[in-house]
Amino acid sequence: MPGKVKVKILAGRNLPVMDRSSDTTDAYVEIKLGGITHKTDVFRKSLNPQWNSEWFIFEVDDAELQDEPLQIRLMDYDTYSANDAIGKVYLDLNPLLVTPGLSGRGIARAETCSVPSSGGTVLSGWLPVYDTMHGMRGEVSVIVKVELFSDVNKFRQSSCGVQFFSTPATPYGFKIQSIQGFVKELVVNDDPEYQWIDKIRTPRASNEARQTLFSQLSGEVRRKIGLKVLELGGNAVVGYQQMFDLEGVTGLVVRGIGTAVTLARCHFDGNSAVTWFKDQHHGNGRESPRCTAISPVDVIKPLVSSTITAPVVVHGTTPSRPTPCARRSSESEINTTPKASSLSDSFGSSGGGISSNCRQTAHRQTSVPVPPSNTYLNGVDVTRNLDALEYPFLTMKTYPPGFIVHVGGTVSARSVKLLDRINNSEEPETRDNWWTEIRMEVRSHARALGCSVILGYEEHTSISEEVCVLSASGTAAIVKLQHEVDTKDVNHGKSNTVITEDSKVNLPCRVCHIPYSKASIPFPIKLSRCAVCRKGKVPDVLIATIEPPTGMLVSGRGCLIQARLCRPKRAESRGDQQAKEISDGLPFLEYELHRQLINKLRTKGMNAIFHLKVQVSIGDRHVVGVATGTALFLSALPTPSLPKPSNPSISSKQSKRGRIHKLLIEAHAASQERYGLNKQLNKVNDVEEPKWTDSDDTDEDANDLDLTAGNKDSCVIEIDDIEDIDVIELLIDPETPEGFDVVNTETVPGLPIDSIRRRPNLQAFNRVWKGKIPTLQAARHLNRCFEMILRSIYFKLRKSRPCVITNLEFSVDLPEDDEIQITVLGTAITAFSKTPTEVAPCIGTSLRGVGSAESEMIFHLEDDVQSATSNEQAASTARVNQPNRHIPLPPPSNQGLLRTPGDKAKIFVQKERQPVDIVTLIHLPGSRVERYLGHLNFFFIRESTSIREDGGLSGFMQSFITEVLGIVRAHVSALGGNAMVSYFMTQCVLLHNPHKNQGQCLINVGGDVVQAARCTPEKDV
Amino acid sequence: MKYGRYCWRVVFLFPQFCKILFTFSIDMECSVDVFVGNTTVIDPEIYQLWVDGNSAHEAADVLQKRGILQQWGANMDLLMSDVLDHYRTFHMLEKTLHTPLKLTATGEWTFQIDGDTQQLLIEKYYELDDVVVREVLGKKLSSRHRKDLDEVSEKTAISLRSCRRQFDNVKRIHKLVEELPGHIVNNIQHNFLLSTELSRKYAAVVFIAVNRFETTKRKLQYLNFSDFYHCAHQMIEHWSSTSCHATSMRNQSETETEIETDLDVDRGFLHDLREVRILLDKEKELKHLVCSQLKGRLTDKIYSDMESSFKTHSRSLVLLAGNLNRSRELRSLFVDLVERCVEPLRQARWTSRDLRLFLDYYTPAGVQLFKSDSATALVWERYMKVISSCLVKIYHN
């Protein structure tokens, strides 16, 4: 039951001067975990103290171990006055509680028992000391060990064995044995910032109270989710998302959602994971040949069967339906349905209406209860299981090949609520019920589309004063049990038979086919024949919140697509009235947003959007909606028609209309050229032609014309005289500069991995922009802001072209009356594929002092490049065989400037530390993830009363974010990792009081710590 | 932060038809505008502008003039935002740059910068302008003089900020290195991670400052920094305490561990130098030796001048050596050299080749006369080695 935490404080360095008279510091350290505090001796008069303390031992309950952060506080000893705080280090112990060799729960526990200090359970290193008022203040060197005793108590409160991944995919080196389904937890607390005590305590005390609380709540949510996972029989949570809702006076809500799964280590030395990913880029082939990589050598029987909780998910061979089990295990299930309805009634009357819509194509749809048609459900177990679950939601964005059978479309639901004080924080029923309501709605939308599960599920809130908008979205889809796919693929691989029943199911275009039968189309929709197989029906546009599924046929390359909208809102209305106004306006906002998105898509000449993220933010005067996605051209879907301007009322403006039309055509042509759409298209058609004649056995040939008949008129832009310019402006995005590929997916669809295959330069970046929106022309201004932000990113990265910007994520806040804050997060991957030949000689000279061995290697590398390019045939093998680049090349454009006069003599900085890469992606381009070392989630608050002196608000923010990233890197390194994947920044709340010269910022960042190895030829083969 | 209003002019150009032109002024007023990467982004070009003491606006102007806007298709707003971003980064970096070892330390987490860029940052930050150093040279590195830097800036046409940076850098390095034992160049290199070339510059400045050599007299104004640099290193090499056992630099590495610093001129050597006054008594022989050698090698005019004023020339060199053990004499070494040697010779229209020839034969002649006393002969050689080299170097207009 208990765990033992051992802490040793070694030394400190670069501490600030706390004693002005002697210019030194008398530092000591307080180590606190839960209620216990230990102290080191005071190390007098030094800025680099050497405590070298004994081992401080904390014996704590493991539930506490999960909830409480280890707090290391550095203090300055004063004989006469109160001791001053230097700063603090918060250590999340959760990464130390998970055993590295995660292999089923029982085994994991056994390992912890026998080998207490195995690999990942030690944390040691220099950690930055952080103070909320002063920022980083030196570093402290610590060693922390955790010894966990096994706990088989049925009624325990802890869930130490469960590993969390914010990675929305199968973690590398693992395979998902079974999916237990959606897990969620919600914890409510008072916000210390709004407690009465805040009036009398110092800002520092208040900030630290908040930081500690956030840390505790985050731990608690994770622990509770972990318990649920254990109950369900899983051992890990993937696609874990944690949100903080700062409701202000009414409190603080911490929500966590994720997907409970049973993970098992792959016994392929992690290679499958790599190939798995690469497949995505070579998805142009007819079917992914490496599906077998996922296929388990042997289906491991559930390991959990011997443990306390009954196994919920039983594998394909077991005939029993485990539904009752699942129902029993999920607590909230028991009381959801009746309560949800009753509560929604009460809220409806209190002013918070519910608006929802479900999008498939350009049509809004209110929920039509159509039961899911089981005819498409081939994979019995997982699907039926998920189907039977209360919430068939999966939070992952990337899935194994073959897992997704059909993609239905995006489903979303929104709800406007009035916040009220949470009276009993132990029973956060209201918030729970709000979310239950909205989840049910999303589920019913999915069912209406004939889909059983929702993939890429996400939840968000936007709060303005007392009104809160809850949104949930996901992609309705039909999925198939994993190993069934595998067996089929194995069959297929063995005998390259002609088109059989199996291969028909495995057609790469299958994913795009509609999941519902034509007869039961729930809403008016235009369907056409699949352009690839000529059999299935496809919609004219496909929109999804997930990553493009593996093996999908994509023509050309993908690009970023974004619709932005701003609606004014009356600021004077309060309470119910305000909620009503927002609620009434939301459908229009969403409709407009969607229309804009579709029109932009058509202007680009593409027909699908993936990784769509719609964010609705409410502020005092505006409601802003931003939809971001990656547009691409799916070969299976019909070629979209160009939007046509129409101007029915005013005939005198004919010429102008023609002009606009011309503009559109030009933009269309430019996009076709830019993303390589036209030539690819022709090629695909050529290839597909004979295929079509072969399989002539389809039943509905005649319907083709009917269905496409309406296509021409489908996209007409109504142009009024005044707003025409706006429309055009909104439709035509300024072109992305040459050398940039921008998407918000993991990789650029259709861009071969070759160009970024080598040791690339990875750069996760945070961009924060805050400015005013004028009340007039707010929509246009908003558009400009976004354009400007994008352009500034290109400009910033101008010297590292060619550059791929992936996973671009926008979030909009409207903090003040007329202020807007846009936070952008992304990863820039700089490729060196073209330049090394030019650069190499230069590097050779610059490293002359280092040693000939290394410079020789560079020239080898050069040779290999040439051979690789010359030999097209062996391209795929050459890619793997590319020699590792030990010396990171600086960006080529900097070469000339980097040379300094005394360059040749510099032999000094040779102990170059290994950099810690941070990416928002789930993989590390150019490297292979070897081990996951835990999930980190930080909450930082920074306050300053000298904003002007710090270089303005920008200076304040820049140094804060820089420091936060620094601390993240330090923790990654202390855990033994060298990179962080799935990096996120969910909160960035900036408060500013210019009159008091004061500012406060609050940031929530995190991600998965990994140990990665650069891809070397030996390991890669 | 607000940097003016700009007109946004969006122009759609059609090849043949028409031109829609709509202008509207948008106030791109923003309070926060930052870009933070995991790897600290350093633009060498903007960094150079910052080091040179340009303000953000000046830097943006310079970049604009270099055509960066056309090159990358940007507008002034973007450029300004980018430059400001960089400037904030540099501002944050500056504190760390004061102690370069911290920047490169393994546990430094605030900035993630690769080794090459770190080197670039340090090297550029500590870059010295010879003209500025010349002004700073010989002055006490106090805050009083820091205030006078605007005069220096005016005189040298180098921005005040850059002058201040250089002044502070010199002061910082001086303060740290002053007390350290061992070789000064190595010390600077190890503590500030500078290139050898730059470390040697700082070493010269620190050497001159520590020994308080007079460099500011009007008569010395014609000397530039490279002259002092040369002389200082000659002295460090041959006259300092660390070089007393070895007249060549070959075994420098072995003497590194010595407690003595090469910042001090070897007192024992200066003491011994008094012995060379014997030469004053042997002036006739000395003159004979030198003249016999030089005859035919110098032009007649110079030769006759040398013959006639040999006594004065020789006396000044020997007397200088004899008095060097007085610290006041040592301090005014450069003044003495210019007053007693350079100026008379210049009046006699010697060329620097003549001077070199003369010194080449004068030194061995002295050695020859000390043949009975080999210790003094060595001292003489050690003295003349530096003096000859310095004289030749500073013998220009």
PDB file of N, CA and C in Angstrom, chain A residues 211-234:
ATOM      1  N   GLN A 211      -0.629  27.217  -7.810  1.00  0.00           N
ATOM      2  CA  GLN A 211       0.201  26.232  -8.521  1.00  0.00           C
ATOM      3  C   GLN A 211       0.109  24.872  -7.846  1.00  0.00           C
ATOM      4  N   THR A 212       0.203  24.883  -6.509  1.00  0.00           N
ATOM      5  CA  THR A 212       0.147  23.629  -5.785  1.00  0.00           C
ATOM      6  C   THR A 212      -1.207  22.962  -5.997  1.00  0.00           C
ATOM      7  N   LEU A 213      -2.256  23.754  -5.901  1.00  0.00           N
ATOM      8  CA  LEU A 213      -3.590  23.187  -6.060  1.00  0.00           C
ATOM      9  C   LEU A 213      -3.779  22.581  -7.445  1.00  0.00           C
ATOM     10  N   PHE A 214      -3.357  23.315  -8.462  1.00  0.00           N
ATOM     11  CA  PHE A 214      -3.483  22.813  -9.822  1.00  0.00           C
ATOM     12  C   PHE A 214      -2.753  21.490  -9.966  1.00  0.00           C
ATOM     13  N   SER A 215      -1.584  21.453  -9.382  1.00  0.00           N
ATOM     14  CA  SER A 215      -0.777  20.246  -9.459  1.00  0.00           C
ATOM     15  C   SER A 215      -1.493  19.088  -8.773  1.00  0.00           C
ATOM     16  N   GLN A 216      -2.059  19.363  -7.597  1.00  0.00           N
ATOM     17  CA  GLN A 216      -2.763  18.317  -6.859  1.00  0.00           C
ATOM     18  C   GLN A 216      -3.988  17.828  -7.615  1.00  0.00           C
ATOM     19  N   LEU A 217      -4.752  18.794  -8.130  1.00  0.00           N
ATOM     20  CA  LEU A 217      -5.975  18.412  -8.832  1.00  0.00           C
ATOM     21  C   LEU A 217      -5.645  17.589 -10.068  1.00  0.00           C
ATOM     22  N   SER A 218      -4.607  18.020 -10.755  1.00  0.00           N
ATOM     23  CA  SER A 218      -4.184  17.292 -11.945  1.00  0.00           C
ATOM     24  C   SER A 218      -3.841  15.856 -11.574  1.00  0.00           C
ATOM     25  N   GLY A 219      -3.129  15.695 -10.455  1.00  0.00           N
ATOM     26  CA  GLY A 219      -2.783  14.354  -9.990  1.00  0.00           C
ATOM     27  C   GLY A 219      -4.013  13.564  -9.604  1.00  0.00           C
ATOM     28  N   GLU A 220      -4.949  14.236  -8.968  1.00  0.00           N
ATOM     29  CA  GLU A 220      -6.152  13.557  -8.506  1.00  0.00           C
ATOM     30  C   GLU A 220      -6.972  13.043  -9.689  1.00  0.00           C
ATOM     31  N   VAL A 221      -7.125  13.923 -10.698  1.00  0.00           N
ATOM     32  CA  VAL A 221      -7.895  13.517 -11.868  1.00  0.00           C
ATOM     33  C   VAL A 221      -7.255  12.299 -12.501  1.00  0.00           C
ATOM     34  N   ARG A 222      -5.954  12.343 -12.593  1.00  0.00           N
ATOM     35  CA  ARG A 222      -5.260  11.218 -13.215  1.00  0.00           C
ATOM     36  C   ARG A 222      -5.425   9.949 -12.395  1.00  0.00           C
ATOM     37  N   ARG A 223      -5.339  10.111 -11.080  1.00  0.00           N
ATOM     38  CA  ARG A 223      -5.480   8.928 -10.227  1.00  0.00           C
ATOM     39  C   ARG A 223      -6.864   8.319 -10.406  1.00  0.00           C
ATOM     40  N   LYS A 224      -7.880   9.173 -10.421  1.00  0.00           N
ATOM     41  CA  LYS A 224      -9.245   8.655 -10.529  1.00  0.00           C
ATOM     42  C   LYS A 224      -9.478   7.994 -11.880  1.00  0.00           C
ATOM     43  N   ILE A 225      -8.932   8.627 -12.915  1.00  0.00           N
ATOM     44  CA  ILE A 225      -9.062   8.013 -14.239  1.00  0.00           C
ATOM     45  C   ILE A 225      -8.350   6.671 -14.242  1.00  0.00           C
ATOM     46  N   GLY A 226      -7.194   6.652 -13.610  1.00  0.00           N
ATOM     47  CA  GLY A 226      -6.431   5.412 -13.526  1.00  0.00           C
ATOM     48  C   GLY A 226      -7.239   4.311 -12.869  1.00  0.00           C
ATOM     49  N   LEU A 227      -7.946   4.668 -11.813  1.00  0.00           N
ATOM     50  CA  LEU A 227      -8.775   3.676 -11.127  1.00  0.00           C
ATOM     51  C   LEU A 227      -9.827   3.098 -12.059  1.00  0.00           C
ATOM     52  N   LYS A 228     -10.421   3.992 -12.837  1.00  0.00           N
ATOM     53  CA  LYS A 228     -11.442   3.522 -13.779  1.00  0.00           C
ATOM     54  C   LYS A 228     -10.824   2.575 -14.799  1.00  0.00           C
ATOM     55  N   VAL A 229      -9.637   2.952 -15.237  1.00  0.00           N
ATOM     56  CA  VAL A 229      -8.964   2.114 -16.230  1.00  0.00           C
ATOM     57  C   VAL A 229      -8.705   0.723 -15.654  1.00  0.00           C
ATOM     58  N   LEU A 230      -8.264   0.696 -14.403  1.00  0.00           N
ATOM     59  CA  LEU A 230      -7.991  -0.594 -13.777  1.00  0.00           C
ATOM     60  C   LEU A 230      -9.281  -1.399 -13.652  1.00  0.00           C
ATOM     61  N   GLU A 231     -10.337  -0.712 -13.328  1.00  0.00           N
ATOM     62  CA  GLU A 231     -11.624  -1.391 -13.226  1.00  0.00           C
ATOM     63  C   GLU A 231     -12.026  -2.006 -14.547  1.00  0.00           C
ATOM     64  N   LEU A 232     -11.751  -1.257 -15.601  1.00  0.00           N
ATOM     65  CA  LEU A 232     -12.107  -1.737 -16.933  1.00  0.00           C
ATOM     66  C   LEU A 232     -11.129  -2.800 -17.424  1.00  0.00           C
ATOM     67  N   GLY A 233     -10.048  -2.951 -16.712  1.00  0.00           N
ATOM     68  CA  GLY A 233      -9.087  -3.972 -17.096  1.00  0.00           C
ATOM     69  C   GLY A 233      -7.995  -3.481 -18.022  1.00  0.00           C
ATOM     70  N   GLY A 234      -7.865  -2.196 -18.175  1.00  0.00           N
ATOM     71  CA  GLY A 234      -6.820  -1.672 -19.048  1.00  0.00           C
ATOM     72  C   GLY A 234      -5.549  -1.409 -18.262  1.00  0.00           C
TER      73      GLY A 234
END
